[in-house]
PDB file of C-alpha atoms in Angstrom:
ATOM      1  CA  UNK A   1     -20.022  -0.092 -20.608  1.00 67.00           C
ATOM      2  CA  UNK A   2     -17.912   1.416 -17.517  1.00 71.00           C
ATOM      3  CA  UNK A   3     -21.076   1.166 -14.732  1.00 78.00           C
ATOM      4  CA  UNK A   4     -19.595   0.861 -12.023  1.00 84.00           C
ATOM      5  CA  UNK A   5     -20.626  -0.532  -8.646  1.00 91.00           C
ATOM      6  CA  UNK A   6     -20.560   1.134  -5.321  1.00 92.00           C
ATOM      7  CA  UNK A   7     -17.734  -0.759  -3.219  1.00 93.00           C
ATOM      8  CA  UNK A   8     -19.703  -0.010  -0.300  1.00 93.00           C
ATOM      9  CA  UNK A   9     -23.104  -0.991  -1.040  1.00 93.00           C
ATOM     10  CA  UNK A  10     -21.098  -4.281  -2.927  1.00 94.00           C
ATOM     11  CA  UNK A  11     -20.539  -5.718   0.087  1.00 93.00           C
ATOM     12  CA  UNK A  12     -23.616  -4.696   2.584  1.00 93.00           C
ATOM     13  CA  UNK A  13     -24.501  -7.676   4.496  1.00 90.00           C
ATOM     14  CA  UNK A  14     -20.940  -9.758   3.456  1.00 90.00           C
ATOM     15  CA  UNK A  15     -18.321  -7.848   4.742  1.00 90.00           C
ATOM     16  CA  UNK A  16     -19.950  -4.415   5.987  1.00 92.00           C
ATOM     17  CA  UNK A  17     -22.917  -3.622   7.767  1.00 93.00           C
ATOM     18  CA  UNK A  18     -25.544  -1.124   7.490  1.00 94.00           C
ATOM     19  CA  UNK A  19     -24.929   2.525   8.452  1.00 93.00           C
ATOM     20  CA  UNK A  20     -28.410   3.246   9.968  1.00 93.00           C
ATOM     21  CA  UNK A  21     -30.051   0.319  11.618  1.00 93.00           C
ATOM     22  CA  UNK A  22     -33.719   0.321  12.368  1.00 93.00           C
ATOM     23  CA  UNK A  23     -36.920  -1.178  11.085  1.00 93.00           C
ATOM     24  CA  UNK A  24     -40.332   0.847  10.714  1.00 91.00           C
ATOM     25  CA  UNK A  25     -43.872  -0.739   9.900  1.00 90.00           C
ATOM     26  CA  UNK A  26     -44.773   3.006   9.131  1.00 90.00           C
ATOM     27  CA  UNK A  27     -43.574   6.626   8.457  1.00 90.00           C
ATOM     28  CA  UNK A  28     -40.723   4.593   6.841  1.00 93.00           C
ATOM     29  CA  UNK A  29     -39.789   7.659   4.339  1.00 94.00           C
ATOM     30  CA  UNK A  30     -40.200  10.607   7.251  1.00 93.00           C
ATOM     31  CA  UNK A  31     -37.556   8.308   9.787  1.00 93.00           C
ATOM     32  CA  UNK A  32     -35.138   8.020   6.607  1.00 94.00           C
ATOM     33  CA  UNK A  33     -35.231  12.007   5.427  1.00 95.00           C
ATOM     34  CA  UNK A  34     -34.855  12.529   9.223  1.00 93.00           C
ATOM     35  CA  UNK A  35     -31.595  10.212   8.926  1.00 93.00           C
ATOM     36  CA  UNK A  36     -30.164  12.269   5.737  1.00 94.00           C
ATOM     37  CA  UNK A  37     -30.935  15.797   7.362  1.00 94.00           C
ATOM     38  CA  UNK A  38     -28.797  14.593  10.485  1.00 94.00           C
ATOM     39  CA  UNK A  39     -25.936  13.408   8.910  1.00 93.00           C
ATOM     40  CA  UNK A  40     -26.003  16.447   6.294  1.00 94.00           C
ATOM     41  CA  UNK A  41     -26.079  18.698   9.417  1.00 93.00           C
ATOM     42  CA  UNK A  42     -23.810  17.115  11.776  1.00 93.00           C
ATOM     43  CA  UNK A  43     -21.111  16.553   9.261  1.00 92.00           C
ATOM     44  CA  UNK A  44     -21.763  20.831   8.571  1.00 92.00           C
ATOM     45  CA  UNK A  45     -21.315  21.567  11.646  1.00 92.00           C
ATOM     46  CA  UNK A  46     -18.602  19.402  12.372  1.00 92.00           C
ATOM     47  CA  UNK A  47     -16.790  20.509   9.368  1.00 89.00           C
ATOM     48  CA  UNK A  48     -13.529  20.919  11.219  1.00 88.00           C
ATOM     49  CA  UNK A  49     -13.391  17.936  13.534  1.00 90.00           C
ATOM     50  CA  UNK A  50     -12.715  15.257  10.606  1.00 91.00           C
ATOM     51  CA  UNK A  51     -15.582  12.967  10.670  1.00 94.00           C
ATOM     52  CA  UNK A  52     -15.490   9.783   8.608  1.00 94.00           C
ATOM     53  CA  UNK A  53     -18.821   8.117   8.835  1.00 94.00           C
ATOM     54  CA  UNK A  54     -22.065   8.731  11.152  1.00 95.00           C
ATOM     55  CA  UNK A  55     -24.217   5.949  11.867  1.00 95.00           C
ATOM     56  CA  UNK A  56     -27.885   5.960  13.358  1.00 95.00           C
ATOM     57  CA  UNK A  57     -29.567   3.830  15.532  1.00 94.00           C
ATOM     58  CA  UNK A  58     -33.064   3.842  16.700  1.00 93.00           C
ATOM     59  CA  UNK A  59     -33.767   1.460  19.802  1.00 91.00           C
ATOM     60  CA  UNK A  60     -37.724   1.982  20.375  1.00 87.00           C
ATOM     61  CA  UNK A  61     -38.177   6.023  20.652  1.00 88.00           C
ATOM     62  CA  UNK A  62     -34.607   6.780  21.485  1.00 91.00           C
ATOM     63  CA  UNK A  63     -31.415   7.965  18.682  1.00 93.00           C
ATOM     64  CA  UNK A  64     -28.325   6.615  19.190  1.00 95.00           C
ATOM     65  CA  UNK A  65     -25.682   8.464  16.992  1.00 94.00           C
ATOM     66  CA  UNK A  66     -22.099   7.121  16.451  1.00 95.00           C
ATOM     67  CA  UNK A  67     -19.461   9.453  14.975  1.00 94.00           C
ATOM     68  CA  UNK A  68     -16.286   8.045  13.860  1.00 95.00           C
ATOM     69  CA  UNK A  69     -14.047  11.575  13.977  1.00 94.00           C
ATOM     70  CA  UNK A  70      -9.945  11.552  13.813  1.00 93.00           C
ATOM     71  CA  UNK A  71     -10.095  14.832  16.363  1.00 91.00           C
ATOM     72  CA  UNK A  72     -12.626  13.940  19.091  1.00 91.00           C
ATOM     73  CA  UNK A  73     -11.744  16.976  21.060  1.00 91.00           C
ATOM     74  CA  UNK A  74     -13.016  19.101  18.807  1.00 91.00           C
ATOM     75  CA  UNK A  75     -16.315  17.643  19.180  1.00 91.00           C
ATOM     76  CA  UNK A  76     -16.492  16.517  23.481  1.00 90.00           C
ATOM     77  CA  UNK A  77     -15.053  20.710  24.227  1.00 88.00           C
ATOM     78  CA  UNK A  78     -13.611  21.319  27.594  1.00 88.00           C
ATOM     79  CA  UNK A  79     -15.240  19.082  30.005  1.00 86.00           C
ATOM     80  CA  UNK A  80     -17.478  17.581  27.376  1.00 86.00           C
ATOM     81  CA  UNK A  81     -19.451  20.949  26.919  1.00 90.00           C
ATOM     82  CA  UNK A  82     -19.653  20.969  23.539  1.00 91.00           C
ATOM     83  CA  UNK A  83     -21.317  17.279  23.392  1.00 91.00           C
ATOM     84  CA  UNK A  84     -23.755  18.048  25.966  1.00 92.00           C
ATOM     85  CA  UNK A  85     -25.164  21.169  23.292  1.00 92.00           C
ATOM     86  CA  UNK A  86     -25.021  19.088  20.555  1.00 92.00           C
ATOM     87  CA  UNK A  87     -26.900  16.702  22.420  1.00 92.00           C
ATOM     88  CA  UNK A  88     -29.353  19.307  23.367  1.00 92.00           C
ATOM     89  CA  UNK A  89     -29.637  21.079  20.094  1.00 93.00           C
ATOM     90  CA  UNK A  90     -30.333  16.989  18.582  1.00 92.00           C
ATOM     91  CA  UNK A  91     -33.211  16.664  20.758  1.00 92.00           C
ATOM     92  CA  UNK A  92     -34.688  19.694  20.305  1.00 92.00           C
ATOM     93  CA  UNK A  93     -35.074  19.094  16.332  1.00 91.00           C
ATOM     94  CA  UNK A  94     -36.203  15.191  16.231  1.00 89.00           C
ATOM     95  CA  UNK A  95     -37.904  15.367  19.943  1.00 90.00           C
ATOM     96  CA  UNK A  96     -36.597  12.266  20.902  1.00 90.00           C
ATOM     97  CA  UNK A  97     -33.902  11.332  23.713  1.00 92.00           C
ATOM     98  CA  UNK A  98     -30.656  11.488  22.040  1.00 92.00           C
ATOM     99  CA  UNK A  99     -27.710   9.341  22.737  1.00 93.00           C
ATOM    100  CA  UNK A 100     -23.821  10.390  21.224  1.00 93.00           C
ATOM    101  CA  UNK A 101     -21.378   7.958  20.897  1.00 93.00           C
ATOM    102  CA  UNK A 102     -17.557   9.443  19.663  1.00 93.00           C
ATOM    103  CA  UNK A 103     -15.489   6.826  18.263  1.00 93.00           C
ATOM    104  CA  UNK A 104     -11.780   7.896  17.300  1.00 93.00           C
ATOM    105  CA  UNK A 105     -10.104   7.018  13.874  1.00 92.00           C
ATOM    106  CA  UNK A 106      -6.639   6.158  15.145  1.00 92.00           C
ATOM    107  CA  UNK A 107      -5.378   6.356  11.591  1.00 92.00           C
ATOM    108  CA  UNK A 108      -6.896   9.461   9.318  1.00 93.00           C
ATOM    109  CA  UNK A 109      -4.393   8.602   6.326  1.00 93.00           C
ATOM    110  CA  UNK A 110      -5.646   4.965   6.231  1.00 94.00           C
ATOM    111  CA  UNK A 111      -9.698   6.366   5.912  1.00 95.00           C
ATOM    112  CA  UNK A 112     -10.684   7.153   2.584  1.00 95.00           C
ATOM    113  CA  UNK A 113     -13.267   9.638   3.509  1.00 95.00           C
ATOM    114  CA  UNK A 114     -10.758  11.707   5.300  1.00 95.00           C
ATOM    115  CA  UNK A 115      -7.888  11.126   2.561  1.00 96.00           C
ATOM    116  CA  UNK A 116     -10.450  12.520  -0.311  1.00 96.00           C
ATOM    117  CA  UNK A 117     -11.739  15.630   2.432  1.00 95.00           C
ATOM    118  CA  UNK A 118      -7.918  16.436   2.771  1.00 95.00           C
ATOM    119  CA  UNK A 119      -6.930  16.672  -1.224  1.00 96.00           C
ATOM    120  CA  UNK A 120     -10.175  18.246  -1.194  1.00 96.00           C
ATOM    121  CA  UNK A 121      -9.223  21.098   1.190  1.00 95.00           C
ATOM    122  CA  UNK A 122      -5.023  21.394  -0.169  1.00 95.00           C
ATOM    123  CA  UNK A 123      -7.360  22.223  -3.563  1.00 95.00           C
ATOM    124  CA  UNK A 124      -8.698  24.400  -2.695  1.00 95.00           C
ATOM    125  CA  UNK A 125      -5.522  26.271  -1.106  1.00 94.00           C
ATOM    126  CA  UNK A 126      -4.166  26.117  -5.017  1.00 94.00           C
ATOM    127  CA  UNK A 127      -2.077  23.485  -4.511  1.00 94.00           C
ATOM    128  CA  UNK A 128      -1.259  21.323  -7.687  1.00 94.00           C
ATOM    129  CA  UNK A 129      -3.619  18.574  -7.581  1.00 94.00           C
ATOM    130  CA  UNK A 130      -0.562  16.079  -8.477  1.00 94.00           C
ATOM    131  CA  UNK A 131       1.320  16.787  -5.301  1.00 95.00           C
ATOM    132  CA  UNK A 132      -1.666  16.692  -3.504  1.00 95.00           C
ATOM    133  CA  UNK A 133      -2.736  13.011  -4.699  1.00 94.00           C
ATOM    134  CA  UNK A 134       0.771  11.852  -4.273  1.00 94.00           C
ATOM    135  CA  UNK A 135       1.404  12.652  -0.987  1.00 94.00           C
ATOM    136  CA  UNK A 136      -1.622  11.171  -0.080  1.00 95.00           C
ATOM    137  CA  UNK A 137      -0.658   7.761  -1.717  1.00 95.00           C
ATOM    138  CA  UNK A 138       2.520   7.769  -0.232  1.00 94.00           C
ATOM    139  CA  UNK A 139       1.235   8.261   3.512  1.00 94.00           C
ATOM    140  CA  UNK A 140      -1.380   6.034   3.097  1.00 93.00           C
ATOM    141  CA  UNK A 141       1.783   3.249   1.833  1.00 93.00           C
ATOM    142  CA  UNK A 142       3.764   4.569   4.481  1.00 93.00           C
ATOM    143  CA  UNK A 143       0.861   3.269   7.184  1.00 92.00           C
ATOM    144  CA  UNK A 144       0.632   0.122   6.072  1.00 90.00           C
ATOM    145  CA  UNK A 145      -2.375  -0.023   3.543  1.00 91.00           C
ATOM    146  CA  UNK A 146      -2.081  -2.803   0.543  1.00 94.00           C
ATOM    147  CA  UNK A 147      -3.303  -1.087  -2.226  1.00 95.00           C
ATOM    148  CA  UNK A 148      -4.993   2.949  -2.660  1.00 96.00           C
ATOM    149  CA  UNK A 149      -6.367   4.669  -5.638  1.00 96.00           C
ATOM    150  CA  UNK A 150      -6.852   8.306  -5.713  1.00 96.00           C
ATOM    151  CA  UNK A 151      -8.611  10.075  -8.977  1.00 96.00           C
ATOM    152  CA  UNK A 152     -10.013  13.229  -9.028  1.00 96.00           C
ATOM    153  CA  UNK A 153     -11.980  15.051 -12.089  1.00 96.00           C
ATOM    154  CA  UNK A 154     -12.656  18.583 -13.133  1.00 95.00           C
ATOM    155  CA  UNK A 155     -10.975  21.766 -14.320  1.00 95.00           C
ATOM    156  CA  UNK A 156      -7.418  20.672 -12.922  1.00 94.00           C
ATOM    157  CA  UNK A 157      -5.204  23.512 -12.490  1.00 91.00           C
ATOM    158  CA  UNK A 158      -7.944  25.970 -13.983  1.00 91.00           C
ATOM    159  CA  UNK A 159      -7.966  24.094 -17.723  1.00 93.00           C
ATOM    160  CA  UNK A 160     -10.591  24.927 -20.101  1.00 94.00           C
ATOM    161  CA  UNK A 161     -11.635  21.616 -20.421  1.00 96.00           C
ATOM    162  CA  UNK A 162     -12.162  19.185 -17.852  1.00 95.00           C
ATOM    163  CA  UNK A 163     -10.495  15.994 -17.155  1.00 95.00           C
ATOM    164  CA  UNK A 164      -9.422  13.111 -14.899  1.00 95.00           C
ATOM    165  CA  UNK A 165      -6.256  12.281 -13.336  1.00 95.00           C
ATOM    166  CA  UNK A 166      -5.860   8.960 -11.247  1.00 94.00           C
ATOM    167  CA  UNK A 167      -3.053   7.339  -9.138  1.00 94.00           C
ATOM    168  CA  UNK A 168      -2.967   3.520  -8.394  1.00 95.00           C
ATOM    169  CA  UNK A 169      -0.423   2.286  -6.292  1.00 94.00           C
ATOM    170  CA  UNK A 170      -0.354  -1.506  -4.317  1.00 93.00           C
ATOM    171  CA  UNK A 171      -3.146  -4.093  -5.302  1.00 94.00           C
ATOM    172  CA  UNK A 172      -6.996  -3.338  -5.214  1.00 94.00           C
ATOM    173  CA  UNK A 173      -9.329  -6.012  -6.149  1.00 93.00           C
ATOM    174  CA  UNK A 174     -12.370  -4.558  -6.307  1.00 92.00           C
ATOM    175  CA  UNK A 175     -14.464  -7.509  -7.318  1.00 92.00           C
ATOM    176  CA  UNK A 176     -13.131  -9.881  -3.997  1.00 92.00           C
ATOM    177  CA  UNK A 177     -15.895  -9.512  -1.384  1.00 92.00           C
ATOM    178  CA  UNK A 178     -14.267 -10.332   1.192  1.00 92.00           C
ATOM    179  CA  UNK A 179     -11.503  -7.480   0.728  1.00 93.00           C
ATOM    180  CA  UNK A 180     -11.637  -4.998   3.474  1.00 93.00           C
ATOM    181  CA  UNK A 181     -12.105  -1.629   0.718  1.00 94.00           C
ATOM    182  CA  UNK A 182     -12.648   2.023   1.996  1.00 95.00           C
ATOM    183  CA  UNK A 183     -14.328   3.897  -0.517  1.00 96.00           C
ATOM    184  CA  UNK A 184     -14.664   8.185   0.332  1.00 95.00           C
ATOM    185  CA  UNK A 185     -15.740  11.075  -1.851  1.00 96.00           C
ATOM    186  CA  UNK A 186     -15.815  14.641  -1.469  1.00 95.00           C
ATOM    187  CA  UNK A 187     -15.918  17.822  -3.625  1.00 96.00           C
ATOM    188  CA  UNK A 188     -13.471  20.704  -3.915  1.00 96.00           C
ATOM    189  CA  UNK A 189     -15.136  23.862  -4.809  1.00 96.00           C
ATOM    190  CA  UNK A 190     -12.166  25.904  -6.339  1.00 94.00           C
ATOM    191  CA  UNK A 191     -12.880  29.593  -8.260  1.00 94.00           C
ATOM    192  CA  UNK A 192     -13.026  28.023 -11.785  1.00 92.00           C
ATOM    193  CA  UNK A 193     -15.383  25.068 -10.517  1.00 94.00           C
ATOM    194  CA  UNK A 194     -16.105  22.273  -8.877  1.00 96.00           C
ATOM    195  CA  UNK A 195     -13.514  19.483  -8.570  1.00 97.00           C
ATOM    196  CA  UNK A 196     -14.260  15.584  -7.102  1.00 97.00           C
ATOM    197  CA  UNK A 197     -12.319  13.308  -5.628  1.00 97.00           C
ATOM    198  CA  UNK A 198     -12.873  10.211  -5.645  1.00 96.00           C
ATOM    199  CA  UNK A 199     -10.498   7.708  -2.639  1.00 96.00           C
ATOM    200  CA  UNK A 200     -10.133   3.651  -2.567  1.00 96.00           C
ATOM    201  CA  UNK A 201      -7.927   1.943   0.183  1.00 96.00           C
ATOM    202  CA  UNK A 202      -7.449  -1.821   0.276  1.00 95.00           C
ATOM    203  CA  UNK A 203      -6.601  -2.574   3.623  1.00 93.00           C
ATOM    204  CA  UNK A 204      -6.177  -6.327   3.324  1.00 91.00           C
ATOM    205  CA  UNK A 205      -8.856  -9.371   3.519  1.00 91.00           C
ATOM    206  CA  UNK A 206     -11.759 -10.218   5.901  1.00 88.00           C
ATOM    207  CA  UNK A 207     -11.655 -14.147   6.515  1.00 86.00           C
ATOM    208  CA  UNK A 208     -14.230 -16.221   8.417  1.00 81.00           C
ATOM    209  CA  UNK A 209     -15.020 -15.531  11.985  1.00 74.00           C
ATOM    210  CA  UNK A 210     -13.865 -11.758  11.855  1.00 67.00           C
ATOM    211  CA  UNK A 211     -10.210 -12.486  11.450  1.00 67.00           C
ATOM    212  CA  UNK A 212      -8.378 -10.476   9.245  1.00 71.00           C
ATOM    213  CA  UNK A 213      -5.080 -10.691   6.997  1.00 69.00           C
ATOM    214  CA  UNK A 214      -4.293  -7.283   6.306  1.00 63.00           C
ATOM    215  CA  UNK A 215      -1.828  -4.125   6.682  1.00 62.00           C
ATOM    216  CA  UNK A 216       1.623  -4.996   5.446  1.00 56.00           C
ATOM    217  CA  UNK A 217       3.026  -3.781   8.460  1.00 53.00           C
ATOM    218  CA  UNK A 218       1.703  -7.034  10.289  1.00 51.00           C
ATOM    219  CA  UNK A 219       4.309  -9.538  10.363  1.00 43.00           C
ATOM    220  CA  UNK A 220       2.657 -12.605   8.238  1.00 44.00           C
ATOM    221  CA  UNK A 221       4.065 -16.254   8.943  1.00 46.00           C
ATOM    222  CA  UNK A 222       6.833 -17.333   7.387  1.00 49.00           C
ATOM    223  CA  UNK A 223       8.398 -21.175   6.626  1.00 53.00           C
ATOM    224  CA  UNK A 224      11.417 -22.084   8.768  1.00 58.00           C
ATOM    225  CA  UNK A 225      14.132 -22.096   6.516  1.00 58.00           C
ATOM    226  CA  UNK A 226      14.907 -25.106   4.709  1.00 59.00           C
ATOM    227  CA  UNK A 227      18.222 -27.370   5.196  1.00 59.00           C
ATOM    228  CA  UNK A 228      20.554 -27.453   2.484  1.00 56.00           C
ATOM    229  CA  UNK A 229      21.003 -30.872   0.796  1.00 59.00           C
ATOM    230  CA  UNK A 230      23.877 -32.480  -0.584  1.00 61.00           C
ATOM    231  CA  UNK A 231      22.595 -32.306  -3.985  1.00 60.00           C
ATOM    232  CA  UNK A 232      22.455 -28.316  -3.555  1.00 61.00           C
ATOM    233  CA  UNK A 233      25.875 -28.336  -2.431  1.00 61.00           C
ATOM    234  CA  UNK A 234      27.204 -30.445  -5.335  1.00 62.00           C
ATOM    235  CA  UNK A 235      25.005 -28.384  -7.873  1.00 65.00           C
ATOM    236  CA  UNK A 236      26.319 -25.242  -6.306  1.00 63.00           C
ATOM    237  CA  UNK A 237      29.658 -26.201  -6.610  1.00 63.00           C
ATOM    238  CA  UNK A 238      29.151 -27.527 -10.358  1.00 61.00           C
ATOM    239  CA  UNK A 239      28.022 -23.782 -11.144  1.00 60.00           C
ATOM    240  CA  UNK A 240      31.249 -22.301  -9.652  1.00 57.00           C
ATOM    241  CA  UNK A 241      33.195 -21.131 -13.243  1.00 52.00           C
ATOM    242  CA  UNK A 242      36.884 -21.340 -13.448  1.00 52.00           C
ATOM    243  CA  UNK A 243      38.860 -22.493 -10.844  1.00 56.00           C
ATOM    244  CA  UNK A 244      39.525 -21.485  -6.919  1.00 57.00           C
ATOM    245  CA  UNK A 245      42.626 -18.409  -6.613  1.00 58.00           C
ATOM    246  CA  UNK A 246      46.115 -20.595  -5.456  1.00 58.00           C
ATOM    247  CA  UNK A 247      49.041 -19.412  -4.300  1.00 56.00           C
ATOM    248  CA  UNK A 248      51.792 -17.890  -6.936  1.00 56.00           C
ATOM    249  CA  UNK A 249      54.115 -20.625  -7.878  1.00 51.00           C
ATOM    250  CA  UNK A 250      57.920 -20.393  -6.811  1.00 51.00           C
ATOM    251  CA  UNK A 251      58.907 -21.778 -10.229  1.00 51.00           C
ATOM    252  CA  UNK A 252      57.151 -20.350 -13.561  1.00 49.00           C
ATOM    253  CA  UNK A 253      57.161 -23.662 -15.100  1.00 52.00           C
ATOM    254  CA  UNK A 254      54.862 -25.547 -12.250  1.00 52.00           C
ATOM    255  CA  UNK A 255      51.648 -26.040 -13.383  1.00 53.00           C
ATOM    256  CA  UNK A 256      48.310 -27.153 -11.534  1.00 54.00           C
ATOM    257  CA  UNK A 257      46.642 -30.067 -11.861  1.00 54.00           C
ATOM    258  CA  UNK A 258      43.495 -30.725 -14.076  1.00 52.00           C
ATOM    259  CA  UNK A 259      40.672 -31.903 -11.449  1.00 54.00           C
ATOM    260  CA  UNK A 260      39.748 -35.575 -12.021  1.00 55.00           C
ATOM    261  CA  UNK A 261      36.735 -36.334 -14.462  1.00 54.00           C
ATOM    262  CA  UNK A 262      38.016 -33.526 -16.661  1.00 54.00           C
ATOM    263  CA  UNK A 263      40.409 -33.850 -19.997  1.00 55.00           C
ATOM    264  CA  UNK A 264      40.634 -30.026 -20.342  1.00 56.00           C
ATOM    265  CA  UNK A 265      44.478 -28.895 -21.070  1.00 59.00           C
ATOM    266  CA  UNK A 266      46.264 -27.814 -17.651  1.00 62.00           C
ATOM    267  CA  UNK A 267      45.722 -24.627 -16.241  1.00 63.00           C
ATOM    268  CA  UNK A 268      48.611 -22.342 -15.083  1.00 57.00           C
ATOM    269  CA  UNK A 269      48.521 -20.496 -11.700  1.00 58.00           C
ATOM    270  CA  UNK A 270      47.254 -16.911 -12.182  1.00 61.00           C
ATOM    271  CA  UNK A 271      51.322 -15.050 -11.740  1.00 60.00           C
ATOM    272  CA  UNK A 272      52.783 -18.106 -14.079  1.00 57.00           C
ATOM    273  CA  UNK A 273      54.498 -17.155 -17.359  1.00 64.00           C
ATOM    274  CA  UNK A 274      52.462 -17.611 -20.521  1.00 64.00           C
ATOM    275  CA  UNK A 275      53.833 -21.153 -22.042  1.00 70.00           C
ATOM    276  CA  UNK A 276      54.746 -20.754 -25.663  1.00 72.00           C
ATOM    277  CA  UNK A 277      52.262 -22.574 -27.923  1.00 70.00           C
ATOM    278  CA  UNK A 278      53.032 -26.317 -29.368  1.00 71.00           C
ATOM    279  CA  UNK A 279      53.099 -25.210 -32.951  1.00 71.00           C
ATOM    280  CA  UNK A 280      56.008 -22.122 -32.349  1.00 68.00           C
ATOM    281  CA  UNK A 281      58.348 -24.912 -30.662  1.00 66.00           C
ATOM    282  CA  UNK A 282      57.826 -27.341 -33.296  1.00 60.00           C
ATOM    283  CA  UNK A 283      58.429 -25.004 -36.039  1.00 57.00           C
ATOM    284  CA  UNK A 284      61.736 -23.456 -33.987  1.00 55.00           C
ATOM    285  CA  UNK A 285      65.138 -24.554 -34.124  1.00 58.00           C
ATOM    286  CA  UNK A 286      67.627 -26.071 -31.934  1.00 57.00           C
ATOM    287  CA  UNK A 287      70.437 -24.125 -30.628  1.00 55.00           C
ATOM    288  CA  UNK A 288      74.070 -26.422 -31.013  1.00 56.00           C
ATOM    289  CA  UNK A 289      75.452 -26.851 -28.355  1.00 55.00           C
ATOM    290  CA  UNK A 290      79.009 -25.253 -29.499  1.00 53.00           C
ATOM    291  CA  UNK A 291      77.001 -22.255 -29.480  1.00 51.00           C
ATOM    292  CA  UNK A 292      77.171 -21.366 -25.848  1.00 56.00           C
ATOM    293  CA  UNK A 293      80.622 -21.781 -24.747  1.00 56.00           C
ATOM    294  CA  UNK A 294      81.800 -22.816 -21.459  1.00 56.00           C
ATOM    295  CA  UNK A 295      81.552 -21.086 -18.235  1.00 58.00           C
ATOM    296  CA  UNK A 296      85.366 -21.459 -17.754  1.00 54.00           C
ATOM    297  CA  UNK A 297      86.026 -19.988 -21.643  1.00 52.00           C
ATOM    298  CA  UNK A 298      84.073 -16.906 -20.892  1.00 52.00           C
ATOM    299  CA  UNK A 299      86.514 -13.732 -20.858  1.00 49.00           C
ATOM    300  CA  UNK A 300      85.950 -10.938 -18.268  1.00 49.00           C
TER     301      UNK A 300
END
């Protein structure tokens, strides 16, 4: 129960491709722990420069390395200087001709890798591991991803025991090949231990032919809005309650007229007097006439 597969390696070959490309009849295992002791040493030594991913080709006797880096200055130098000795220093070690390609991430909060590196490094400042993981999610929203989960285990906030914390925010379907996922992982390593962090980012789907349907911040089609029928009108107008306001009577004893179709008892305009019910005037009675005297008999 709870094995988990490696989104990356998931979808090698379906939606992602290989990060060192090169095929070797012999001295297979030397080439590939000359691979891992690049990449362990460039990504030392370019600690500050906020590299994502390095990838490794090997076209006959030549290296070709691509780094994908959110602060390509750092790495070039003033007038590429620093490139041409890292070049230098690369050939030295593997004595082969060395080729650097830089490749800029144009959006650092959208890369897992660099999302996990930066809780990583706010850990280890002592800040509280909760603010850390929710500003992340909420920058990463704010850019456009679909869906980002951010967990991170270990002796949070110095506890005695260890645990793990996650935060899930937006859709992730982790069993869809064809969705675009960003997987990173990197370690904290505070004064009471070691503490990992562990990054997904949806970024939308990968369709046929290398299109993609993806950040939210893309507009996405829409239908033209649909004409309203009669029908809708005349069921509209059935769900109206109670009648339309009219205009205060002159009279109090004008009443309105019941709308055809309906044998409900007339209803009085809103300012009308209250009529008195049918039962109180039948029980009431008359006045005689003799009662009220004439206008002319009246005395002043």
């Amino acid at each position: 129960m709870g094995q988990k597969v490696h989104p990356y390696g998931f979808r090698l070959g379906v939606t992602k491709n290989w990060r060192s490309r090169w095929f070797a009849k012999q001295d297979y295992a030397k080439l590939l722990h000359e691979d891992l002791e690049l990449k362990e040493s460039l990504r030392e030594r370019l600690k500050a420069a906020g590299v994502s991913s390095i990838e490794v080709d090997r076209p006959g006797n030549k290296l070709r390395i691509t780094i994908h880096t959110s602060r390509p200055g750092i790495i070039i130098g003033r007038k590429g200087a620093e490139i041409e000795k890292l070049k230098g220093d690369l050939a030295k070690k593997t004595k082969r001709e060395v080729f650097i390609d830089i490749q800029e991430v144009h959006k650092p909060e959208l890369d897992a890798q660099l999302v996990s590196e930066s809780i990583a490094l706010q850990l280890e400042k002592r800040v509280a591991f909760r603010r850390a993981m929710r500003k992340a999610v909420d920058s990463a929203l704010r850019f456009g991803c679909k869906g980002i989960k951010v967990r991170v285990s270990g002796r949070l906030n110095g506890a005695e025991i260890a645990r793990t914390e996650w935060y899930l925010q937006g859709q992730l379907p982790l069993h869809t090949l064809r969705a675009d996922i960003d997987y990173g992982f990197s370690q904290a390593y505070t004064t009471y231990g070691v503490i990992g962090i562990k990054c997904w980012v949806y970024k939308g789907e990968i369709l046929p032919g290398g299109q993609r349907r993806g950040l939210r911040n893309e507009p996405e089609l829409r239908r033209p809005p649909r004409e309203r029928r009669d029908r809708d009108r005349d069921r509209d107008r059935d769900r109206d309650r109670g009648p339309r306001p009219v205009a205060p009577a002159a009279e109090s004893g004008v009443t309105q007229a019941a709308p055809e179709g309906r044998t409900s008892a007339p209803i009085l305009p809103p300012m009308a007097s209250p009529q008195t019910p049918s039962w109180k005037q039948e029980g009431k009675p008359e006045a005689p006439e003799s009662a009220n005297p004439p206008e002319g008999d009246k005395t002043e």
